[in-house]
């Protein structure tokens, strides 16, 4: 829906270990909770997050320094 919402979710998944672990265990529930917090996504964006290999959120911090957007 919004590039800002996608960027905010990516930032949360990369910087918040609890959210990242929750997403790894249940990506649909995590996206639903973020939706309830106001991070609205299109169905295509939801699909992209859900289908993402969760290992990408666990990369070394030096590979993705600071904010990604």
JSON list of C-alpha atoms in Angstrom, two decimals:
[
{"chain": "A", "resi": 1, "resn": "UNK", "atom": "CA", "xyz": [0.00, 0.00, 0.00]},
{"chain": "A", "resi": 2, "resn": "UNK", "atom": "CA", "xyz": [2.67, 2.42, 1.07]},
{"chain": "A", "resi": 3, "resn": "UNK", "atom": "CA", "xyz": [6.40, 2.33, 0.54]},
{"chain": "A", "resi": 4, "resn": "UNK", "atom": "CA", "xyz": [6.72, 3.90, 4.00]},
{"chain": "A", "resi": 5, "resn": "UNK", "atom": "CA", "xyz": [4.79, 1.02, 5.61]},
{"chain": "A", "resi": 6, "resn": "UNK", "atom": "CA", "xyz": [6.90, -1.59, 3.83]},
{"chain": "A", "resi": 7, "resn": "UNK", "atom": "CA", "xyz": [10.09, 0.22, 4.85]},
{"chain": "A", "resi": 8, "resn": "UNK", "atom": "CA", "xyz": [8.89, 0.49, 8.46]},
{"chain": "A", "resi": 9, "resn": "UNK", "atom": "CA", "xyz": [8.14, -3.24, 8.64]},
{"chain": "A", "resi": 10, "resn": "UNK", "atom": "CA", "xyz": [11.50, -4.13, 7.09]},
{"chain": "A", "resi": 11, "resn": "UNK", "atom": "CA", "xyz": [13.20, -1.86, 9.62]},
{"chain": "A", "resi": 12, "resn": "UNK", "atom": "CA", "xyz": [11.33, -3.50, 12.52]},
{"chain": "A", "resi": 13, "resn": "UNK", "atom": "CA", "xyz": [12.19, -7.00, 11.34]},
{"chain": "A", "resi": 14, "resn": "UNK", "atom": "CA", "xyz": [15.87, -6.12, 11.04]},
{"chain": "A", "resi": 15, "resn": "UNK", "atom": "CA", "xyz": [16.19, -4.22, 14.31]},
{"chain": "A", "resi": 16, "resn": "UNK", "atom": "CA", "xyz": [13.69, -5.80, 16.74]},
{"chain": "A", "resi": 17, "resn": "UNK", "atom": "CA", "xyz": [14.78, -9.32, 17.73]},
{"chain": "A", "resi": 18, "resn": "UNK", "atom": "CA", "xyz": [11.47, -10.16, 19.41]},
{"chain": "A", "resi": 19, "resn": "UNK", "atom": "CA", "xyz": [9.43, -9.09, 16.38]},
{"chain": "A", "resi": 20, "resn": "UNK", "atom": "CA", "xyz": [11.85, -10.94, 14.09]},
{"chain": "A", "resi": 21, "resn": "UNK", "atom": "CA", "xyz": [11.51, -14.16, 16.10]},
{"chain": "A", "resi": 22, "resn": "UNK", "atom": "CA", "xyz": [7.73, -13.79, 16.17]},
{"chain": "A", "resi": 23, "resn": "UNK", "atom": "CA", "xyz": [7.73, -13.31, 12.39]},
{"chain": "A", "resi": 24, "resn": "UNK", "atom": "CA", "xyz": [9.92, -16.39, 11.90]},
{"chain": "A", "resi": 25, "resn": "UNK", "atom": "CA", "xyz": [7.45, -18.51, 13.89]},
{"chain": "A", "resi": 26, "resn": "UNK", "atom": "CA", "xyz": [4.23, -17.05, 12.46]},
{"chain": "A", "resi": 27, "resn": "UNK", "atom": "CA", "xyz": [4.62, -14.50, 9.66]},
{"chain": "A", "resi": 28, "resn": "UNK", "atom": "CA", "xyz": [0.89, -14.20, 8.97]},
{"chain": "A", "resi": 29, "resn": "UNK", "atom": "CA", "xyz": [0.07, -13.42, 12.60]},
{"chain": "A", "resi": 30, "resn": "UNK", "atom": "CA", "xyz": [2.92, -10.93, 12.82]},
{"chain": "A", "resi": 31, "resn": "UNK", "atom": "CA", "xyz": [1.79, -9.09, 9.69]},
{"chain": "A", "resi": 32, "resn": "UNK", "atom": "CA", "xyz": [-1.79, -9.09, 11.02]},
{"chain": "A", "resi": 33, "resn": "UNK", "atom": "CA", "xyz": [-0.61, -7.53, 14.29]},
{"chain": "A", "resi": 34, "resn": "UNK", "atom": "CA", "xyz": [1.37, -4.88, 12.42]},
{"chain": "A", "resi": 35, "resn": "UNK", "atom": "CA", "xyz": [-1.73, -4.20, 10.32]},
{"chain": "A", "resi": 36, "resn": "UNK", "atom": "CA", "xyz": [-3.69, -3.60, 13.52]},
{"chain": "A", "resi": 37, "resn": "UNK", "atom": "CA", "xyz": [-1.00, -1.08, 14.53]},
{"chain": "A", "resi": 38, "resn": "UNK", "atom": "CA", "xyz": [-1.65, 0.86, 11.32]},
{"chain": "A", "resi": 39, "resn": "UNK", "atom": "CA", "xyz": [0.93, -0.63, 8.96]},
{"chain": "A", "resi": 40, "resn": "UNK", "atom": "CA", "xyz": [-1.39, -1.26, 6.03]},
{"chain": "A", "resi": 41, "resn": "UNK", "atom": "CA", "xyz": [-0.11, -3.41, 3.16]},
{"chain": "A", "resi": 42, "resn": "UNK", "atom": "CA", "xyz": [-1.54, -4.54, -0.15]},
{"chain": "A", "resi": 43, "resn": "UNK", "atom": "CA", "xyz": [-2.19, -8.25, -0.63]},
{"chain": "A", "resi": 44, "resn": "UNK", "atom": "CA", "xyz": [0.87, -8.43, -2.91]},
{"chain": "A", "resi": 45, "resn": "UNK", "atom": "CA", "xyz": [3.05, -6.89, -0.20]},
{"chain": "A", "resi": 46, "resn": "UNK", "atom": "CA", "xyz": [1.67, -9.29, 2.41]},
{"chain": "A", "resi": 47, "resn": "UNK", "atom": "CA", "xyz": [2.41, -12.21, 0.08]},
{"chain": "A", "resi": 48, "resn": "UNK", "atom": "CA", "xyz": [5.94, -10.93, -0.47]},
{"chain": "A", "resi": 49, "resn": "UNK", "atom": "CA", "xyz": [6.62, -10.76, 3.28]},
{"chain": "A", "resi": 50, "resn": "UNK", "atom": "CA", "xyz": [5.04, -14.15, 4.00]},
{"chain": "A", "resi": 51, "resn": "UNK", "atom": "CA", "xyz": [6.94, -15.86, 1.19]},
{"chain": "A", "resi": 52, "resn": "UNK", "atom": "CA", "xyz": [10.29, -14.34, 2.15]},
{"chain": "A", "resi": 53, "resn": "UNK", "atom": "CA", "xyz": [12.93, -16.75, 3.40]},
{"chain": "A", "resi": 54, "resn": "UNK", "atom": "CA", "xyz": [13.01, -15.86, 7.11]},
{"chain": "A", "resi": 55, "resn": "UNK", "atom": "CA", "xyz": [16.78, -16.36, 7.19]},
{"chain": "A", "resi": 56, "resn": "UNK", "atom": "CA", "xyz": [17.19, -13.01, 5.42]},
{"chain": "A", "resi": 57, "resn": "UNK", "atom": "CA", "xyz": [15.99, -11.22, 8.59]},
{"chain": "A", "resi": 58, "resn": "UNK", "atom": "CA", "xyz": [18.82, -12.84, 10.56]},
{"chain": "A", "resi": 59, "resn": "UNK", "atom": "CA", "xyz": [21.73, -11.61, 8.45]},
{"chain": "A", "resi": 60, "resn": "UNK", "atom": "CA", "xyz": [24.72, -10.07, 10.11]},
{"chain": "A", "resi": 61, "resn": "UNK", "atom": "CA", "xyz": [24.07, -6.51, 11.26]},
{"chain": "A", "resi": 62, "resn": "UNK", "atom": "CA", "xyz": [27.13, -5.17, 9.37]},
{"chain": "A", "resi": 63, "resn": "UNK", "atom": "CA", "xyz": [25.57, -6.25, 6.06]},
{"chain": "A", "resi": 64, "resn": "UNK", "atom": "CA", "xyz": [22.59, -3.92, 6.59]},
{"chain": "A", "resi": 65, "resn": "UNK", "atom": "CA", "xyz": [23.86, -1.00, 8.65]},
{"chain": "A", "resi": 66, "resn": "UNK", "atom": "CA", "xyz": [21.36, 1.33, 10.32]},
{"chain": "A", "resi": 67, "resn": "UNK", "atom": "CA", "xyz": [18.08, 1.98, 8.60]},
{"chain": "A", "resi": 68, "resn": "UNK", "atom": "CA", "xyz": [17.62, 0.32, 5.23]},
{"chain": "A", "resi": 69, "resn": "UNK", "atom": "CA", "xyz": [15.66, 3.07, 3.55]}
]
